[in-house]
Coordinates of C-alpha atoms and ligand atoms in Angstrom, one line a residue:
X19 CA 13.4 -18.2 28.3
X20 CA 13.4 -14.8 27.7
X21 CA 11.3 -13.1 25.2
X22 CA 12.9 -13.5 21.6
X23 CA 13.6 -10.5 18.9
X24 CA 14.0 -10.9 15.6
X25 CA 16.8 -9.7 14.1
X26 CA 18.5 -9.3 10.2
X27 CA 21.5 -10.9 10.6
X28 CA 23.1 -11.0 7.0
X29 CA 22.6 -9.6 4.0
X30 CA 23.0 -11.2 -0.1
X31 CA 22.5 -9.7 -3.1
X32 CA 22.7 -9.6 -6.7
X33 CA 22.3 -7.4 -10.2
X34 CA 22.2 -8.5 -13.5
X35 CA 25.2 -7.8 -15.1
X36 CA 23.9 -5.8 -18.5
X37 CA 23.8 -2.0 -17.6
X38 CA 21.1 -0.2 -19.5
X39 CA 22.0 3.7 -19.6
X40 CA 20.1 7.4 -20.1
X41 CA 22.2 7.7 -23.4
X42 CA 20.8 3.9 -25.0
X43 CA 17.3 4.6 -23.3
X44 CA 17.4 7.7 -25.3
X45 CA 18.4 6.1 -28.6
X46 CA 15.1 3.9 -27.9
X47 CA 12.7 6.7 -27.0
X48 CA 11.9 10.4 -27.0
X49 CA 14.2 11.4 -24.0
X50 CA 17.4 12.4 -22.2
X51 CA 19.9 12.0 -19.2
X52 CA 19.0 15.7 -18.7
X53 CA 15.3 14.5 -18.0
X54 CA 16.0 11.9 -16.3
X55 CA 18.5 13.2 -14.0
X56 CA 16.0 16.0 -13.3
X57 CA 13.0 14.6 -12.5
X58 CA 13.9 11.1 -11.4
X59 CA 17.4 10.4 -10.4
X60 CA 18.4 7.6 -12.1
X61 CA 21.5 7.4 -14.3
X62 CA 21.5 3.8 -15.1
X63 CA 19.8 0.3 -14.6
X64 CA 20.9 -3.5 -14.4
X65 CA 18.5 -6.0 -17.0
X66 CA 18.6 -9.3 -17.4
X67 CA 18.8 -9.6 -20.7
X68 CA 19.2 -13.8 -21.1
X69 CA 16.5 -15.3 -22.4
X70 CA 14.9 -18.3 -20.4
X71 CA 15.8 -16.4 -16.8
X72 CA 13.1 -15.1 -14.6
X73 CA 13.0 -13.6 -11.3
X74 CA 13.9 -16.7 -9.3
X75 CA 17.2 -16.7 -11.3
X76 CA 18.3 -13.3 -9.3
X77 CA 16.2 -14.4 -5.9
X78 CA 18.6 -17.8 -6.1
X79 CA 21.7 -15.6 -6.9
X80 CA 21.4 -13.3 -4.0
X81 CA 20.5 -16.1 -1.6
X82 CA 23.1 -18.0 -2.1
X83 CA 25.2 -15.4 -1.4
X84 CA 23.5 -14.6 1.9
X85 CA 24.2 -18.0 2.7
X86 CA 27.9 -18.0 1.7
X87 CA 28.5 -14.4 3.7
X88 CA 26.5 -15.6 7.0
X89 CA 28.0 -19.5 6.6
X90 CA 24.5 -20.5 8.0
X91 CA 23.3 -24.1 7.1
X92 CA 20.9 -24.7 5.0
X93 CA 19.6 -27.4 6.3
X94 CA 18.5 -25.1 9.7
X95 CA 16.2 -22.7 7.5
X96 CA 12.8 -23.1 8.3
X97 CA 10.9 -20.8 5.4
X98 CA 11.8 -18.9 2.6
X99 CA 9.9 -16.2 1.4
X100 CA 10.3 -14.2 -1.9
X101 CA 8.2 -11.3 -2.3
X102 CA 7.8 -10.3 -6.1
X103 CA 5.1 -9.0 -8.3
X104 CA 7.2 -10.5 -11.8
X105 CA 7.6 -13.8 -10.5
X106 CA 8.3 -16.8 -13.6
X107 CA 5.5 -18.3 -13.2
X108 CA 1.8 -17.3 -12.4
X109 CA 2.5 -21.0 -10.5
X110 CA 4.3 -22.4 -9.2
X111 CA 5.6 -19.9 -6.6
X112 CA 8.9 -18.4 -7.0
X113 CA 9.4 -19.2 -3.6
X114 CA 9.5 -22.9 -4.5
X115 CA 11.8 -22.8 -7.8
X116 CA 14.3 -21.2 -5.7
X117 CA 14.3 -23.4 -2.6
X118 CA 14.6 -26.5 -5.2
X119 CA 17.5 -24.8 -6.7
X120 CA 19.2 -24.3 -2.9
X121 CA 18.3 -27.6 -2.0
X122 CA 17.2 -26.4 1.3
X123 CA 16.1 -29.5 2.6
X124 CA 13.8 -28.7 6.1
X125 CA 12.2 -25.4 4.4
X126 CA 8.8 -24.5 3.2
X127 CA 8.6 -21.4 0.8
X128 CA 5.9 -19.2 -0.3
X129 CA 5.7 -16.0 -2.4
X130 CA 3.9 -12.9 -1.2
X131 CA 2.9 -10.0 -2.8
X132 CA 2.7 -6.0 -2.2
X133 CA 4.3 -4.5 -4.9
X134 CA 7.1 -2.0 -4.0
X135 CA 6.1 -2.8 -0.3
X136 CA 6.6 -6.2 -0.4
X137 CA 9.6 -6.2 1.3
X138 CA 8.6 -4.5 4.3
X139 CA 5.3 -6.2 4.7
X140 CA 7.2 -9.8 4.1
X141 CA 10.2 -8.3 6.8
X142 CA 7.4 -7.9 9.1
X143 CA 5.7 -11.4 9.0
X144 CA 8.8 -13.1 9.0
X145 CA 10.2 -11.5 12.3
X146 CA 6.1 -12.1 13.5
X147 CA 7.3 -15.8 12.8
X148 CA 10.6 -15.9 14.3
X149 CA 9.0 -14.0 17.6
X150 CA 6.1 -16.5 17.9
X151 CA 9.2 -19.2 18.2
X152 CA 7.6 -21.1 14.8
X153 CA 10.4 -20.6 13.4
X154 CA 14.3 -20.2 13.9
X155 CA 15.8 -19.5 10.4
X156 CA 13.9 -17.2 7.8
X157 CA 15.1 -16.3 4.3
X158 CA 13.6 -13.3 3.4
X159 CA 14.3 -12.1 -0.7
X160 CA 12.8 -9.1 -2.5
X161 CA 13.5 -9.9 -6.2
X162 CA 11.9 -8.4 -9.3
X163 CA 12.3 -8.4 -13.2
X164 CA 10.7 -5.9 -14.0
X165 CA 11.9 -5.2 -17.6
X166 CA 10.3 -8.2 -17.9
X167 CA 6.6 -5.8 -17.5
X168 CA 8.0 -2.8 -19.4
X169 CA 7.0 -1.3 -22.2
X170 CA 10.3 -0.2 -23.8
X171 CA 8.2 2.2 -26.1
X172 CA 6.5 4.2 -23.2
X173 CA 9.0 7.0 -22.0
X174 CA 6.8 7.6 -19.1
X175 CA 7.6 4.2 -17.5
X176 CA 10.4 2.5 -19.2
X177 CA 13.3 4.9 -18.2
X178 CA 12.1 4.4 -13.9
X179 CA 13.1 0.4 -13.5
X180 CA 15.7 -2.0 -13.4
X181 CA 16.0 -5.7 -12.3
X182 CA 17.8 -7.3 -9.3
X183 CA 17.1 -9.2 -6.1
X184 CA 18.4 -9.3 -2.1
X185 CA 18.2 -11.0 0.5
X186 CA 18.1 -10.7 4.4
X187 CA 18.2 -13.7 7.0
X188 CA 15.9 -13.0 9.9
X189 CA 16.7 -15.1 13.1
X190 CA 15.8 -15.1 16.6
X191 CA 17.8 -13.5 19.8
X192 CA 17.2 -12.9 23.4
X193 CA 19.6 -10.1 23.8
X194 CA 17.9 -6.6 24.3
X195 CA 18.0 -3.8 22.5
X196 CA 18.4 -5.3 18.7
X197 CA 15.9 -6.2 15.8
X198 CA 12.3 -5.6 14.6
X199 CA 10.5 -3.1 17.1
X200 CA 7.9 -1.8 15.5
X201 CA 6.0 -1.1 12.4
X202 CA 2.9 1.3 10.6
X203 CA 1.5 -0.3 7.6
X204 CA -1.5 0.8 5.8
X205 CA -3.2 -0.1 2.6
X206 CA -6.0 2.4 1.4
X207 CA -7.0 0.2 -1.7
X208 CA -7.5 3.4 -4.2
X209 CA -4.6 3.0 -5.9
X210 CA -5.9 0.1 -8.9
X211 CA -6.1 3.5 -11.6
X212 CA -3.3 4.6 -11.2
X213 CA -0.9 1.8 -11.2
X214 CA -1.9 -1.4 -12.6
X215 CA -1.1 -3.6 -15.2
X216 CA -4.4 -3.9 -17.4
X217 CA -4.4 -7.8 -18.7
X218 CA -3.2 -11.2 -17.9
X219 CA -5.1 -11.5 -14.6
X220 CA -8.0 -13.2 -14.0
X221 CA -10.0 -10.3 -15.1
X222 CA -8.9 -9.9 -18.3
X223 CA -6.9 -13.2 -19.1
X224 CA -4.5 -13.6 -22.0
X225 CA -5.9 -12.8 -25.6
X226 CA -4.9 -11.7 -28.9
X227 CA -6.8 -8.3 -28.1
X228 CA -4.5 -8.2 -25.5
X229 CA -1.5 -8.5 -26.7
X230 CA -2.6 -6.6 -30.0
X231 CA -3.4 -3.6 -27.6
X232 CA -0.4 -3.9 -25.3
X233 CA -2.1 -4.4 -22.3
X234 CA 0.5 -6.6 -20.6
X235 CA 2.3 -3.7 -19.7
X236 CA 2.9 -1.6 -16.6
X237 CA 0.0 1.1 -16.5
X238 CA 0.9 4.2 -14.6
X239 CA -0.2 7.6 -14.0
X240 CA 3.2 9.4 -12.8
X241 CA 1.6 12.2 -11.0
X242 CA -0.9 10.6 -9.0
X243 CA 1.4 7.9 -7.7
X244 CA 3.8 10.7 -7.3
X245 CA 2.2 12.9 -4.8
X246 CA 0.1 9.4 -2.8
X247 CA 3.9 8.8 -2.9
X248 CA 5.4 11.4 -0.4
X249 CA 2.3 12.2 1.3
X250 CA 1.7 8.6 2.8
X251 CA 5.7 7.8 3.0
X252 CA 6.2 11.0 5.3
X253 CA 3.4 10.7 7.3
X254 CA 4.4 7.0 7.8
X255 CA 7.7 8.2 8.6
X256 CA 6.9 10.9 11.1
X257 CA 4.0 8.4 13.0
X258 CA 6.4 5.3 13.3
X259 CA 9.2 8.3 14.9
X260 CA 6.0 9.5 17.1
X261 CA 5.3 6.3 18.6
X262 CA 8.5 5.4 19.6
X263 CA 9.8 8.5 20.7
X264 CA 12.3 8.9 18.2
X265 CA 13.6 12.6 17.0
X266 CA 15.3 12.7 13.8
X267 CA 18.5 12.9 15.6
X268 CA 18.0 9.4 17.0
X269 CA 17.9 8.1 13.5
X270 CA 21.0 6.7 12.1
X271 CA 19.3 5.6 8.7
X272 CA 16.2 6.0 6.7
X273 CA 16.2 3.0 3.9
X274 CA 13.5 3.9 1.9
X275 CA 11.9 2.6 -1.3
X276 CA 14.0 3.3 -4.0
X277 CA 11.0 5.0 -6.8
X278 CA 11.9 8.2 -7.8
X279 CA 15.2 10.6 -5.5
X280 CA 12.6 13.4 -5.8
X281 CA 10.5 11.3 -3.1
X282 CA 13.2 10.9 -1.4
X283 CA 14.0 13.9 -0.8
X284 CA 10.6 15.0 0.1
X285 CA 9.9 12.3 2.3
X286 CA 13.1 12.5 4.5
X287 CA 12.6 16.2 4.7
X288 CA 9.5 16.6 5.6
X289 CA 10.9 14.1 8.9
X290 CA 13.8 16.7 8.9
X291 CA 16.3 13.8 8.2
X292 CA 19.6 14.9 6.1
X293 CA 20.1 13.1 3.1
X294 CA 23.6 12.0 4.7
X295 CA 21.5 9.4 6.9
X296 CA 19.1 8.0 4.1
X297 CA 20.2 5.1 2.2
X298 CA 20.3 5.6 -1.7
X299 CA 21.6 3.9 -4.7
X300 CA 18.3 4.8 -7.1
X301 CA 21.3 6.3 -9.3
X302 CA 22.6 2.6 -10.3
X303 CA 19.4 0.3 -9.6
X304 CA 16.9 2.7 -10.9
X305 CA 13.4 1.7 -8.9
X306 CA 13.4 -2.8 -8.6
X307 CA 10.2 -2.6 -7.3
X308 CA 10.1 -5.5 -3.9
X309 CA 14.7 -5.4 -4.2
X310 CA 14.8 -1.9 -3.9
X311 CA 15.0 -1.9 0.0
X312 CA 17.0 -4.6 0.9
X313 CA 19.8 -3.5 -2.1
X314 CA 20.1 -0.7 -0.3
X315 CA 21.2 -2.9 2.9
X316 CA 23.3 -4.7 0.3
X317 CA 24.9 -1.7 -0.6
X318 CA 25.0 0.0 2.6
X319 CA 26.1 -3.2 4.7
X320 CA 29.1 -2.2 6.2
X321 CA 28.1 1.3 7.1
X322 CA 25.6 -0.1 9.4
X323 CA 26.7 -0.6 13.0
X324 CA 25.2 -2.5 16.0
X325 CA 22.3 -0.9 17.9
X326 CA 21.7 2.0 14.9
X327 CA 18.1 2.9 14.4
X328 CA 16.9 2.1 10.9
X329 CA 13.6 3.6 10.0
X330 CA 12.3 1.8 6.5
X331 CA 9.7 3.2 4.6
X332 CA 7.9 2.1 1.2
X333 CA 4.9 3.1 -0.9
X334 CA 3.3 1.0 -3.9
X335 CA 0.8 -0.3 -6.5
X336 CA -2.6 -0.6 -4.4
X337 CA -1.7 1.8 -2.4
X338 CA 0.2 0.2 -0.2
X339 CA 2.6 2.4 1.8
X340 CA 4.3 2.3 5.7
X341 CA 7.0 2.5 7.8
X342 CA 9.0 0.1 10.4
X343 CA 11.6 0.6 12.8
X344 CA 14.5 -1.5 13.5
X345 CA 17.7 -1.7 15.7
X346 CA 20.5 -3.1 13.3
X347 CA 22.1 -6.2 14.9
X348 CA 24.9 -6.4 13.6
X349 CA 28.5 -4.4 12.3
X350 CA 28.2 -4.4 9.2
X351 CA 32.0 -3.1 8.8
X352 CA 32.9 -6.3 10.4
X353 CA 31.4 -8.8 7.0
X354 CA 34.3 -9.8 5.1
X355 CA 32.5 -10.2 1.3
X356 CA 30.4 -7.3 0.3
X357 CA 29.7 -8.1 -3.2
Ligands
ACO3 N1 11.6 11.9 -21.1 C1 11.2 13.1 -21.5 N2 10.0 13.6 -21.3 C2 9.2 12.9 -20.6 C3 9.5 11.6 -20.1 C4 10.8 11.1 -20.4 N3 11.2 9.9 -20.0 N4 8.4 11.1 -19.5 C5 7.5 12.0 -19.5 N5 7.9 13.1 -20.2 C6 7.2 14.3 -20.5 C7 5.7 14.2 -20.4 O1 5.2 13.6 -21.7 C8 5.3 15.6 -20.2 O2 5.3 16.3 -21.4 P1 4.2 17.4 -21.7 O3 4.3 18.4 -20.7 O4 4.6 17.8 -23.1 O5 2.9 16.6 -21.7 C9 6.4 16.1 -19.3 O6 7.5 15.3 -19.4 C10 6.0 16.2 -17.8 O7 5.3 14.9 -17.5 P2 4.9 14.6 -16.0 O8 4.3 13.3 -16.0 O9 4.1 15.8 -15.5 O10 6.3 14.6 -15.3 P3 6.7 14.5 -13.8 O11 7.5 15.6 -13.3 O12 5.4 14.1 -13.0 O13 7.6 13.2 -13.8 C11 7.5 10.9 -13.3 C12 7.1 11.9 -14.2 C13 9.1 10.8 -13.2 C14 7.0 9.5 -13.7 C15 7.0 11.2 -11.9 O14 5.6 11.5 -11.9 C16 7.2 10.1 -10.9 O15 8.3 9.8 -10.5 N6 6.1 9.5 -10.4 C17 6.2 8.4 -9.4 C18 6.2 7.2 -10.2 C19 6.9 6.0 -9.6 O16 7.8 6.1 -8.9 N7 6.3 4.9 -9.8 C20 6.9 3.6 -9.4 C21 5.9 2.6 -8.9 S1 5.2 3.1 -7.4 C22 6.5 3.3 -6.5 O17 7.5 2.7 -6.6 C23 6.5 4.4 -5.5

C-alpha cells in the first residue's frame, strides 16, 4: 500500500439566518458603516438570535449538509471534531451533542480549542489521523456563536463578529499530488492581555461580581492584536511558501482568517499575493472566530479546482497564529448544491 494523503473532500456550511447590519449596529452604539467599512471591512453579520440554540445547533446544520453534498455514510465516519471557543456547554463537548444529533453511529467526537486557529490546528490533526491509517472518515467543523460572548454595548468589539459554522470531510487517498502537505504552526503564549475573556473560567468562576462588572465578555485590545496580527500571519505565510518552494505565482489561493480585511490585505501583500487569489467574504460573515476559514471554502467551493495550491493562514487569542499548505482535491465547479 502506498503511502496515504489526506485530502478535503467536501465541504457544508451554514449561517444563521437574522442579518445584523452597520446601520442597526449603529442605532445600538456610538458608530457608523463609514467606520466600519474603513477600518474593518465588514458590512454585515449573521446571529442566531433563537433562544435555547448554541453552537452545536449551526456545527449540526453545516454537517449535515456536508453529508448530503458528499452522499458519504454516516455510518463510515470514524471522528468528529468541532473546534469552538463558544461551545453550549462548558461539558459536555460540543463534539458529542452534535454526533448524537447525526446519529453517527461508529464515531467518537471531541472538541478542541485554539480560538480563531482552531480550524487549522484541528485540519492538521485530523489529516495526521487519516495519514497514520487510524482513521478513514474525519468530520472536521469550525462553529462559533460568538454573539453569544459579545458585549453589545462595547463598539470596540461588538461591530467585528458574527455567528456561523462549516464543515470539511477529511479522507484518505493514495493518489499523488493532492491534500495536506505541509504546515507552520506556532503559539508564543503572550497574547492572555490582550484578548481574553476575564470570568467564568476556572480562575475567576461565575459570581455576582462578575456578572455585576461584565466580565463575561470578550476583552480585547484592538491594536495589539492588530499588529501580532499581520506580523505573525505574513511571516507564517512567506515561511510555509519558503519551505516548499512555492512563489506567489504558484499560489492559486490564500484562505485566510477572516478578523479584520485590513489584515488581509497586509498579510497577502507582504507575500505579494493579489487580492484576486485570496478568499474573502469578511464583508457578510464579519470575523466567526474557528468558521471563518472553512466559510470561506463554503463560499469559494466551486472556484476551487483539482491540484490548486491553497495556502491557509490564521492568527488568534493566545497568540496562536500559522500557516499550512494544501493541494485541493477536488473541482469544486463540478458539486451540484452549493448552499
Ligand atoms: N465606531 C466608531 N469609533 C470606534 C469604534 C467603532 N465601532 N471602535 C473604536 N472606535 C474609536 C476608538 O474609540 C478610538 O477613538 P479615540 O481616538 O477617540 O480614542 C478610535 O476609534 C480609534 O481606535 P483604535 O482602536 O485605534 O482603532 P483601530 O484603527 O485600531 O481599529 C480595530 C480598531 C478595528 C478593533 C482594529 O484594531 C482591529 O481590527 N484589531 C484586530 C482585532 C481583531 O481582529 N480581533 C479579533 C480576534 S483575533 C483575530 O481574529 C485575529
Amino acid at each position: 500500500m502506498g503511502k496515504v494523503h489526506a485530502v478535503i473532500t467536501g465541504v457544508g456550511g451554514y449561517v444563521p439566518d437574522y442579518i445584523l447590519n452597520n446601520e442597526e449596529l449603529s442605532r445600538m452604539v456610538d458608530t457608523s458603516d463609514e467606520w466600519i467599512m474603513t477600518r474593518v471591512g465588514i458590512k454585515e453579520r449573521r446571529i442566531l438570535k433563537e433562544e435555547g440554540l448554541g453552537t452545536s445547533y449551526m456545527a449540526r446544520k453545516a454537517a449535515k449538509q456536508l453529508i448530503q453534498k458528499t452522499g458519504v455514510d454516516p455510518d463510515t465516519i470514524d471522528a468528529l471534531i468541532v473546534t469552538t471557543t463558544t461551545p453550549d456547554y462548558k461539558f459536555p463537548s460540543t463534539a458529542s451533542i452534535v454526533l448524537g444529533k447525526l446519529g453517527l453511529k461508529n464515531a467518537f467526537a471531541f472538541d478542541l480549542e485554539a480560538a480563531c486557529c482552531g480550524f487549522l490546528y484541528t485540519l492538521s490533526l485530523a489529516g495526521s489521523m487519516i495519514e497514520s491509517g487510524r482513521c478513514k472518515k474525519i468530520i472536521v467543523i469550525g462553529a462559533d456563536k460568538m454573539s453569544s460572548m459579545v458585549d453589545y454595548q462595547d463598539r470596540q468589539t461588538c461591530v467585528l463578529f458574527g455567528d456561523g459554522a462549516a464543515a470539511v470531510l477529511v479522507e484518505g487517498t493514495e493518489e499523488e499530488g493532492v491534500g495536506l502537505q505541509d504546515m507552520y504552526f506556532r503559539t508564543d503564549g503572550k497574547g492572555l492581555p490582550f484578548l481574553h475573556m476575564k470570568a467564568g473560567g476556572s480562575v475567576c468562576p461565575p459570581s455576582h461580581f462578575t456578572i455585576d462588572h461584565r466580565l463575561h465578555y470578550l476583552y480585547q485590545e484592538g491594536r495589539s492584536v492588530f499588529r501580532y496580527a499581520v506580523s505573525n500571519m505574513s511571516d507564517d505565510v512567506v515561511e510555509v511558501m519558503k519551505r516548499n518552494g512555492l512563489t506567489a505565482d504558484d499560489v492559486d489561493w490564500v484562505v485566510p482568517h477572516e478578523a479584520n480585511l485590513r489584515i488581509i490585505e497586509a498579510v497577502t501583500k507582504r507575500a505579494d499575493i493579489p487580492m484576486e487569489k485570496v478568499a474573502v467574504n469578511i464583508e457578510h460573515y464579519g470575523n466567526t472566530s474557528a468558521a471563518t476559514i472553512p466559510l470561506a471554502l463554503w463560499d469559494y467551493e466551486s472556484k476551487l479546482k483539482k491540484g490548486d495550491n491553497v495556502i491557509f493562514t490564521a492568527f488568534g487569542a493566545g497568540f496562536v497564529h500559522g500557516a499550512s499548505y494544501c493541494k485541493w482535491a477536488y473541482d469544486g465547479a463540478s458539486v451540484e448544491t452549493k448552499h
